[in-house]
Tab-separated table of C-alpha atoms and ligand atoms in Angstrom:
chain	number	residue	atom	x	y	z
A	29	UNK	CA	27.053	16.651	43.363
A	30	UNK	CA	31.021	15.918	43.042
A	31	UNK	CA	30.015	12.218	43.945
A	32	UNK	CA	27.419	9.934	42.042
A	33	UNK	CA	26.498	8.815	45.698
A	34	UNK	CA	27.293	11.533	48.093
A	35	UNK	CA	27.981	11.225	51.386
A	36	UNK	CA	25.924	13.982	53.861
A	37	UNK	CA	25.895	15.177	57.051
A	38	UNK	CA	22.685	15.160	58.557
A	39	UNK	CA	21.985	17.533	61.561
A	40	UNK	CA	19.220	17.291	64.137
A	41	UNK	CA	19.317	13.782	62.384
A	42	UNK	CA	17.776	11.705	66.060
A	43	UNK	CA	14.943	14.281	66.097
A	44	UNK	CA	11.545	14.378	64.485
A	45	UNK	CA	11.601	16.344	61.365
A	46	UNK	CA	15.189	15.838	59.998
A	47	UNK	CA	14.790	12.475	61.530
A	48	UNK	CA	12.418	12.363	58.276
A	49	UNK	CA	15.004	13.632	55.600
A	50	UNK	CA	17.547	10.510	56.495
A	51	UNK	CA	15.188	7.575	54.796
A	52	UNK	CA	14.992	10.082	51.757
A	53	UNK	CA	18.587	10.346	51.620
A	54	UNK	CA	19.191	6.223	52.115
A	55	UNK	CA	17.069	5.788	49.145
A	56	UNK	CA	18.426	8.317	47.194
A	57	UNK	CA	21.629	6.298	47.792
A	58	UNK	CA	23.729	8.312	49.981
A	59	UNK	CA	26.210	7.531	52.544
A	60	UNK	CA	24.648	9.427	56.178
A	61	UNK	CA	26.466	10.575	58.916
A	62	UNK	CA	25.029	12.158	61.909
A	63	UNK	CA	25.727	15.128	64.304
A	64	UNK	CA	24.540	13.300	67.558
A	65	UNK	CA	24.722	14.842	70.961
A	66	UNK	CA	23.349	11.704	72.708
A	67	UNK	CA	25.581	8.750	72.607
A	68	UNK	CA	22.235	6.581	73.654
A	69	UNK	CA	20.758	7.816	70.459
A	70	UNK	CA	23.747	6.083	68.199
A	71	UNK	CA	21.801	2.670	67.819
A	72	UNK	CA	18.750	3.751	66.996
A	73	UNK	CA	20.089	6.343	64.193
A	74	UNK	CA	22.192	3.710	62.543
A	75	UNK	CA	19.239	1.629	62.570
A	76	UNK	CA	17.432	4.345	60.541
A	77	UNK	CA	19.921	4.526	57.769
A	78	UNK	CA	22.873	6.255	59.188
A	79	UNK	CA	26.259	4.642	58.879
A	80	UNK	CA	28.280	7.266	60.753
A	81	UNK	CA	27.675	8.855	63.910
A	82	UNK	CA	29.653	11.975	65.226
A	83	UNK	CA	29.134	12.232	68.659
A	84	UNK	CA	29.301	16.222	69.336
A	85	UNK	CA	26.972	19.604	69.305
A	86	UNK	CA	26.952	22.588	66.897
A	87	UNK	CA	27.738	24.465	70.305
A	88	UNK	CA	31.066	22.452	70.036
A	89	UNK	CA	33.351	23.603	66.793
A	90	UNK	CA	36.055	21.042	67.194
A	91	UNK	CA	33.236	18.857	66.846
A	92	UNK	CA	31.602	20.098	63.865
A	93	UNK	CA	34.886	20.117	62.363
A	94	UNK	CA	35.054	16.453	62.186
A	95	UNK	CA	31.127	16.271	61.344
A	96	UNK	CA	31.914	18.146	58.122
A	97	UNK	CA	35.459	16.367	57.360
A	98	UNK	CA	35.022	14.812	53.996
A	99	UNK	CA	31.258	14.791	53.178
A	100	UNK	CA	30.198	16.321	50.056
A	101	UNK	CA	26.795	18.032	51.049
A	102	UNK	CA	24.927	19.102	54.967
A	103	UNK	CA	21.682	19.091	55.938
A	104	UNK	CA	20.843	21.636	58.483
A	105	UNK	CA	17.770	22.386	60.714
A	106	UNK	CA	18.356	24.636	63.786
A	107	UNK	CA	16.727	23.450	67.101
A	108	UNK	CA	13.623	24.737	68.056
A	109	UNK	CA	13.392	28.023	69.642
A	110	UNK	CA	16.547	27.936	70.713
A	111	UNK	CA	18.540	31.482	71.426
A	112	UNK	CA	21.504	30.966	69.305
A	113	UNK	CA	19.710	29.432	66.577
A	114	UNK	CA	21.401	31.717	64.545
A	115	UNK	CA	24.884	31.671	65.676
A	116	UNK	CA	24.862	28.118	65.080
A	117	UNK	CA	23.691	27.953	61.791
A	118	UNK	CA	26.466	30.119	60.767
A	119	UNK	CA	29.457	28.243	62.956
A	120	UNK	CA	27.912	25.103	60.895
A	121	UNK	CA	28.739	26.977	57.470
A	122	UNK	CA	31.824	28.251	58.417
A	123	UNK	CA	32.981	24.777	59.579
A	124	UNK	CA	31.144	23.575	55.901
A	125	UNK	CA	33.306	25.938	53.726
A	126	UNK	CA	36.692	25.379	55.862
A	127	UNK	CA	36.099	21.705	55.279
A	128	UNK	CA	35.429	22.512	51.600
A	129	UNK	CA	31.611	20.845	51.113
A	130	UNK	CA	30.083	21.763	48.498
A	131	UNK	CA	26.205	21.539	48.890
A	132	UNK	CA	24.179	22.786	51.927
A	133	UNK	CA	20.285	22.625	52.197
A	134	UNK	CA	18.683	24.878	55.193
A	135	UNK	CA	15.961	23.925	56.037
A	136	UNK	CA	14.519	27.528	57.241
A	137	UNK	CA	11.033	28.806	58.043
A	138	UNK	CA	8.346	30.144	55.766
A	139	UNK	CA	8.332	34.343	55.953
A	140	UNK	CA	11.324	34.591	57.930
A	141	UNK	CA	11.484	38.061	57.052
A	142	UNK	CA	8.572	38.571	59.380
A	143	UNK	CA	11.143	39.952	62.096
A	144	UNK	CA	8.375	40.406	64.251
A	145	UNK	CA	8.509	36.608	65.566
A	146	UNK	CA	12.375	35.837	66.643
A	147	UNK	CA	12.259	32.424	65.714
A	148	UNK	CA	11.644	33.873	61.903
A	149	UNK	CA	13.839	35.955	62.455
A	150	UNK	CA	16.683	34.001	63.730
A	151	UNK	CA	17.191	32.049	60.249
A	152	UNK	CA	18.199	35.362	58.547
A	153	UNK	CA	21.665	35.106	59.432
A	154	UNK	CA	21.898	31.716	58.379
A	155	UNK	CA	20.581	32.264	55.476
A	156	UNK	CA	22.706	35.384	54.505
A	157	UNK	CA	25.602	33.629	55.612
A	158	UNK	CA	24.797	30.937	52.773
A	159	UNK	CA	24.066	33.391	50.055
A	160	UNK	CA	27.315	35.596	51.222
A	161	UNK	CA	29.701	32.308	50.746
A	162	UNK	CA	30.548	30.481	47.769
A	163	UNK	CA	28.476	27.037	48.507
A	164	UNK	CA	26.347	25.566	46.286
A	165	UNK	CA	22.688	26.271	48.707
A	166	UNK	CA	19.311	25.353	48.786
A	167	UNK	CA	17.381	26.884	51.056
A	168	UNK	CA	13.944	25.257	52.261
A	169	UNK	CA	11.024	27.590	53.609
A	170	UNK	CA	8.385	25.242	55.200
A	171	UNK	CA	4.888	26.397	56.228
A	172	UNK	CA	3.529	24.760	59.678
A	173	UNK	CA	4.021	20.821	59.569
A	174	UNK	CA	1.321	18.502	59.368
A	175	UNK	CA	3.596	16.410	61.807
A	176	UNK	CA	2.190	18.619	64.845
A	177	UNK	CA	-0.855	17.261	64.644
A	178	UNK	CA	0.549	14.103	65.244
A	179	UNK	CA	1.549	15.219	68.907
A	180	UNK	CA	-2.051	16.239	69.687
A	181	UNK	CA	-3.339	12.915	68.136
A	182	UNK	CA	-3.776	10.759	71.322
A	183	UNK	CA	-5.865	14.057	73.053
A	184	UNK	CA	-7.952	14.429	70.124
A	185	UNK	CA	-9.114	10.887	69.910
A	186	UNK	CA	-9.814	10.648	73.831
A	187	UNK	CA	-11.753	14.233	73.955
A	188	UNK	CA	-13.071	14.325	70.389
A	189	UNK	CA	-11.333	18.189	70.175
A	190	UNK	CA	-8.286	19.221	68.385
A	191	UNK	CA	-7.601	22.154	69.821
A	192	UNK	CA	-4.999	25.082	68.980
A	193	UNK	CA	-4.394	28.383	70.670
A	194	UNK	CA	-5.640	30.587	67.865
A	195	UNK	CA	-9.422	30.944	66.412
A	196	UNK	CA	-10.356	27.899	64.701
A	197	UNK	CA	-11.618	29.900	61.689
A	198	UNK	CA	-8.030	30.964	61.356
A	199	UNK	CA	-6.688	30.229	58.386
A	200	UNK	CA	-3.116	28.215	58.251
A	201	UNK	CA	-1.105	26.566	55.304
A	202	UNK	CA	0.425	23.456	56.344
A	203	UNK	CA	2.688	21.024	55.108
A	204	UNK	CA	4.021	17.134	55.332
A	205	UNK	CA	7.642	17.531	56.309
A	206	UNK	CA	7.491	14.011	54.559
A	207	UNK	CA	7.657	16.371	51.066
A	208	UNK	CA	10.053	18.871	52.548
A	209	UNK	CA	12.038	15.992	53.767
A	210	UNK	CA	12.263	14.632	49.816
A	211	UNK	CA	12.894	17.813	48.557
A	212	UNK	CA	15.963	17.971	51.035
A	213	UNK	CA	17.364	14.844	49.335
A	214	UNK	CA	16.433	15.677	46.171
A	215	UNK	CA	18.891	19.231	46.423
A	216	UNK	CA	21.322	16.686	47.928
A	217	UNK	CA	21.836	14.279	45.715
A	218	UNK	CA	21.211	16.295	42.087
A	219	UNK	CA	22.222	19.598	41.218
A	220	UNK	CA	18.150	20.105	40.002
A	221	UNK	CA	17.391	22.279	42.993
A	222	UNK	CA	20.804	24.199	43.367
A	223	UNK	CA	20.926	27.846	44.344
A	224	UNK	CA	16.990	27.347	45.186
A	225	UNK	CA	14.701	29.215	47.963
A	226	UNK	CA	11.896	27.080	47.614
A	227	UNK	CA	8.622	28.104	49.740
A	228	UNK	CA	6.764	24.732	50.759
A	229	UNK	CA	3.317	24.444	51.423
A	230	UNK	CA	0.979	21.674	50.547
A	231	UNK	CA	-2.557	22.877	48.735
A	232	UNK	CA	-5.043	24.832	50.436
A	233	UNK	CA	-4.580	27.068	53.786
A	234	UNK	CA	-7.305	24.727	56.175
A	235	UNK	CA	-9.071	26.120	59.218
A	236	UNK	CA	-8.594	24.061	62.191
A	237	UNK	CA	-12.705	23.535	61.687
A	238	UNK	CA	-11.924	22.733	58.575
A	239	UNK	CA	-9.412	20.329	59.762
A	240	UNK	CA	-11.656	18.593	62.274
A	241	UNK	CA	-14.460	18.222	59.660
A	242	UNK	CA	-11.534	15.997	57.897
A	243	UNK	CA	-10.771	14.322	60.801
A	244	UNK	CA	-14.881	13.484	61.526
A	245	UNK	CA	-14.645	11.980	58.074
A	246	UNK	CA	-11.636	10.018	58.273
A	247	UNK	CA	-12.432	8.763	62.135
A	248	UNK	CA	-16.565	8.116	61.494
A	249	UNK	CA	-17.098	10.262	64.865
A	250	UNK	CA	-17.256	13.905	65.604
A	251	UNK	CA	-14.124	15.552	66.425
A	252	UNK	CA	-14.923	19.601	67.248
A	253	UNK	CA	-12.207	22.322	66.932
A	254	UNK	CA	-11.650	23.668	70.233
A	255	UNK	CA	-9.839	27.081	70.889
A	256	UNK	CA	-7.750	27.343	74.323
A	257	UNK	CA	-6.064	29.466	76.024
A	258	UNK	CA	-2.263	29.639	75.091
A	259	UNK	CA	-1.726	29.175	79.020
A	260	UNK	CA	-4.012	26.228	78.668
A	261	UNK	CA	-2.787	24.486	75.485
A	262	UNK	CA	1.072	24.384	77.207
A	263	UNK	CA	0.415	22.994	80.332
A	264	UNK	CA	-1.710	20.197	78.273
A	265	UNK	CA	0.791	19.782	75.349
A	266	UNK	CA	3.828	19.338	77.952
A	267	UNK	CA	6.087	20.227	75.149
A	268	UNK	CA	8.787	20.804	77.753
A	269	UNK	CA	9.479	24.638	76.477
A	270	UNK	CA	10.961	26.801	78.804
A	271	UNK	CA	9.154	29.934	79.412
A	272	UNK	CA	11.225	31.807	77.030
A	273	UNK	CA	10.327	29.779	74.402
A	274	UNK	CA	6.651	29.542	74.921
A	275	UNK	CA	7.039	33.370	75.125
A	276	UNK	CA	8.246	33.213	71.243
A	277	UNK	CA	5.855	30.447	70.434
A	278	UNK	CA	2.533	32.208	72.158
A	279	UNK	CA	4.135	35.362	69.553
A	280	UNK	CA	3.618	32.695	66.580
A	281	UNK	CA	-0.242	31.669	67.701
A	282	UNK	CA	-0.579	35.611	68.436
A	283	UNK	CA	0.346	36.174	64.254
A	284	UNK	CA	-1.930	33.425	63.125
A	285	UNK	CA	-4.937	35.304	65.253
A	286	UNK	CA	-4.424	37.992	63.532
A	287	UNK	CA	-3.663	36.845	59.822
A	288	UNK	CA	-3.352	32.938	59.531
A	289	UNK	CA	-0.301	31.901	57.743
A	290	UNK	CA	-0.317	32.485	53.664
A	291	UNK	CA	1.635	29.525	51.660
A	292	UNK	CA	1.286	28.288	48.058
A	293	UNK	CA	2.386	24.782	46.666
A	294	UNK	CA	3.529	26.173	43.284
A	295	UNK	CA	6.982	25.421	44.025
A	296	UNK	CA	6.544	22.190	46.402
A	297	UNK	CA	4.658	20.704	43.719
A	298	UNK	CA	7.607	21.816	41.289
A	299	UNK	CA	10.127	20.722	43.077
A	300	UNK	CA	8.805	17.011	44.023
A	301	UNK	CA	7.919	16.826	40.152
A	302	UNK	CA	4.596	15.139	41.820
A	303	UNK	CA	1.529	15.979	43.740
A	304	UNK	CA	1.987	17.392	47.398
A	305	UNK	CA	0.711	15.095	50.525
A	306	UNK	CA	-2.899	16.722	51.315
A	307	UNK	CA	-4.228	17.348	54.414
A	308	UNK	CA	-6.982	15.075	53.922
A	309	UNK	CA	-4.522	11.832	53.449
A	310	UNK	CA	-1.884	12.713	56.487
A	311	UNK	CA	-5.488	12.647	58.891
A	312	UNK	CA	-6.307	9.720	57.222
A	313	UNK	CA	-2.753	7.917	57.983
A	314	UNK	CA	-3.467	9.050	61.705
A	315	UNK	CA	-6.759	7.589	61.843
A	316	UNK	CA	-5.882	4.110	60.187
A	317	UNK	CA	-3.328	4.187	63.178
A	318	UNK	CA	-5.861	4.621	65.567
A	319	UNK	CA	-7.847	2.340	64.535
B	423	NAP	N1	6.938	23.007	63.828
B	423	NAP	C1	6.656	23.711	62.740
B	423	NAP	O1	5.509	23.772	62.305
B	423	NAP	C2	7.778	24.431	62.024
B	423	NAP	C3	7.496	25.093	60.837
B	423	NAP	C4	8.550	25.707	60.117
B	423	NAP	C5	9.842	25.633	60.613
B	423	NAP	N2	10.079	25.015	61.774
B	423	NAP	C6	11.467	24.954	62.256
B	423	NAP	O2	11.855	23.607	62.373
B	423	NAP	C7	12.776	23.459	63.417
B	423	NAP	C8	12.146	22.401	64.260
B	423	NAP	O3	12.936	21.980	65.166
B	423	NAP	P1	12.762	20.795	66.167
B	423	NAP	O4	13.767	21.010	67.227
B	423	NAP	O5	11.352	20.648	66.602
B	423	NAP	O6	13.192	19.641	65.196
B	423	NAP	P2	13.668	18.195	65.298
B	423	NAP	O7	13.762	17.602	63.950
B	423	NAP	O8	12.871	17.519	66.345
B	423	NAP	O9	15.179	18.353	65.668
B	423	NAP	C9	15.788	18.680	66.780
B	423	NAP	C10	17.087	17.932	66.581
B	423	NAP	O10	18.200	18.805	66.663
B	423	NAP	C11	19.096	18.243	67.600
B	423	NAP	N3	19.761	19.299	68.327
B	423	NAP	C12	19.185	20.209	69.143
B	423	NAP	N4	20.137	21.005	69.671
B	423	NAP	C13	21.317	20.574	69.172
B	423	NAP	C14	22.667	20.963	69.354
B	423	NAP	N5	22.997	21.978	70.163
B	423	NAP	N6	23.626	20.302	68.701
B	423	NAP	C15	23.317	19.254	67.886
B	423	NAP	N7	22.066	18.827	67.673
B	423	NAP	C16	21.081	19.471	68.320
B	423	NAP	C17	18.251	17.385	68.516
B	423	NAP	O11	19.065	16.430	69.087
B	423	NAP	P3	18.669	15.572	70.367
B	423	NAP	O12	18.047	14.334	69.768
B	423	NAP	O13	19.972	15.347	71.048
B	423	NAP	O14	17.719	16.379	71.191
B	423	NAP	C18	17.218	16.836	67.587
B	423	NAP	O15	17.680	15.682	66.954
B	423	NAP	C19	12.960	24.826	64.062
B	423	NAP	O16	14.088	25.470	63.525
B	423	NAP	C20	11.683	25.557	63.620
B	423	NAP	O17	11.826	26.954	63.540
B	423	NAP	C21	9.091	24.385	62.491
């Protein structure tokens, strides 16, 4: 970076997974500011590290002109299953290069050349539109976050079943967004990771029994995999998708049926210079919670 302690824009910063990349940042040094649509959510970002908020939406370009004015680097995750995903990754860059920043991490999707699930697909563009332009880029492709769990903890402790709409002998790499999060800062704040498309997947690719025989351990109780219905799992998880984007995410459950989800941690454990976050110590985390 230009600056010994940059100064980044940090998009989707009030939400739960780039939410994670702002602490990384503040320790790394750098000076935040946030894209925030909410004006109620101001407090509570600057409480988390950010010293600038921008009150706007990357559906509004006068206000991502102003989010970009004068920071050195972006951090960008598109919201989740969202039609446009695409169109507003690439207003964001465009509004990047006018603005003249010089360092913009992505953070994309494992296999989003599988075209065959839109919300892959979607991050293409975005990413196309980084290596087509003269930025300096890294580009993050996460496999599915441990952090989902997290959502299904409370059900799984009062019924004793994690369930997920796919067979539980299904085979799916995961990863802490906690890692992806400091590899994020890490491309932000040194040049170590520049011009990098980095797949990220902690070790192993667990079975959801797998997973539960973990969480039996870390609880001292049985917790069973169980194996819903996609119509089922929704209505329980109440993640507040529209139908359109359960369609796209009932597609993604459809894929792991049928093949799991591959990932290595060759280049997560590269990048972090360090071990990945396992499995086996995020349920743990959960279960001292609970406890
Ligand atoms: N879940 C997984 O396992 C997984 C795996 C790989 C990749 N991914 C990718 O990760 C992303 C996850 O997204 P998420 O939404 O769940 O993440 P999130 O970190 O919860 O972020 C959503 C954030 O984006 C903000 N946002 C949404 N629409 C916006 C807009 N129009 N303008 C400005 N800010 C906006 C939200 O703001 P508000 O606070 O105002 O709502 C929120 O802070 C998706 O792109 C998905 O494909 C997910």
């Amino acid at each position: 970076m230009t600056a010994t302690y940059p100064t980044v824009l940090v998009i989707g910063a009030t939400g739960r997974f780039a939410g994670l990349v702002v602490p990384e940042l503040a320790r790394r040094g750098a000076r935040l500011r946030a894209l925030i649509r909410d004006p109620a959510k101001v407090d509570a970002a600057q409480g988390s590290g950010i010293s600038e908020a921008v009150i706007g939406d990357l559906r509004n370009r006068e206000s991502l002109d102003e989010a970009v004015r004068g920071v050195d680097g972006v951090f960008h995750i598109g919201p989740a299953l969202a039609p446009d995903e695409a169109a507003l990754g690439i207003t964001l860059i465009e509004a990047a290069r006018r603005a003249g920043v010089r360092k913009f991490v992505f953070s994309s999707v494992a296999q989003p050349t599988n075209t065959r699930l839109k919300n892959h697909a979607s991050k293409i563009p975005v990413e196309d539109a980084l290596y087509s332009s003269t930025l300096d880029y890294t580009i993050l492709h996460p496999v599915n976050f441990m952090q989902n769990i997290a959502s299904a903890w409370p059900s799984i402790i009062e019924t004793g079943v994690f369930s997920e709409p796919f067979p539980k002998t299904a085979k799916v790499a995961r990863v802490d967004y906690r890692d992806v999060a400091e590899v994020a800062a890490i491309a932000l704040t040194s040049d170590r990771l520049s011009y990098a498309t980095l797949e990220l997947a902690a070790e192993g690719r667990p079975s959801r029994e797998e997973i539960a025989t973990l969480m039996s351990e870390a609880l001292g109780r049985p917790i069973v995999a169980g194996e819903p219905s996609f119509e089922a799992w929704a209505k329980a998880a109440r993640h507040g998708y529209s139908d359109r984007q359960l369609a796209l995410l009932s597609k993604v459950h459809e894929h792991y049926a049928l093949y799991g989800l591959g990932g290595n941690s060759l280049t997560l454990r590269a990048a972090l210079g360090r071990e990945p976050r396992t499995l086996r110590s995020y349920v743990e985390e959960l279960a001292q919670q609970a406890a």
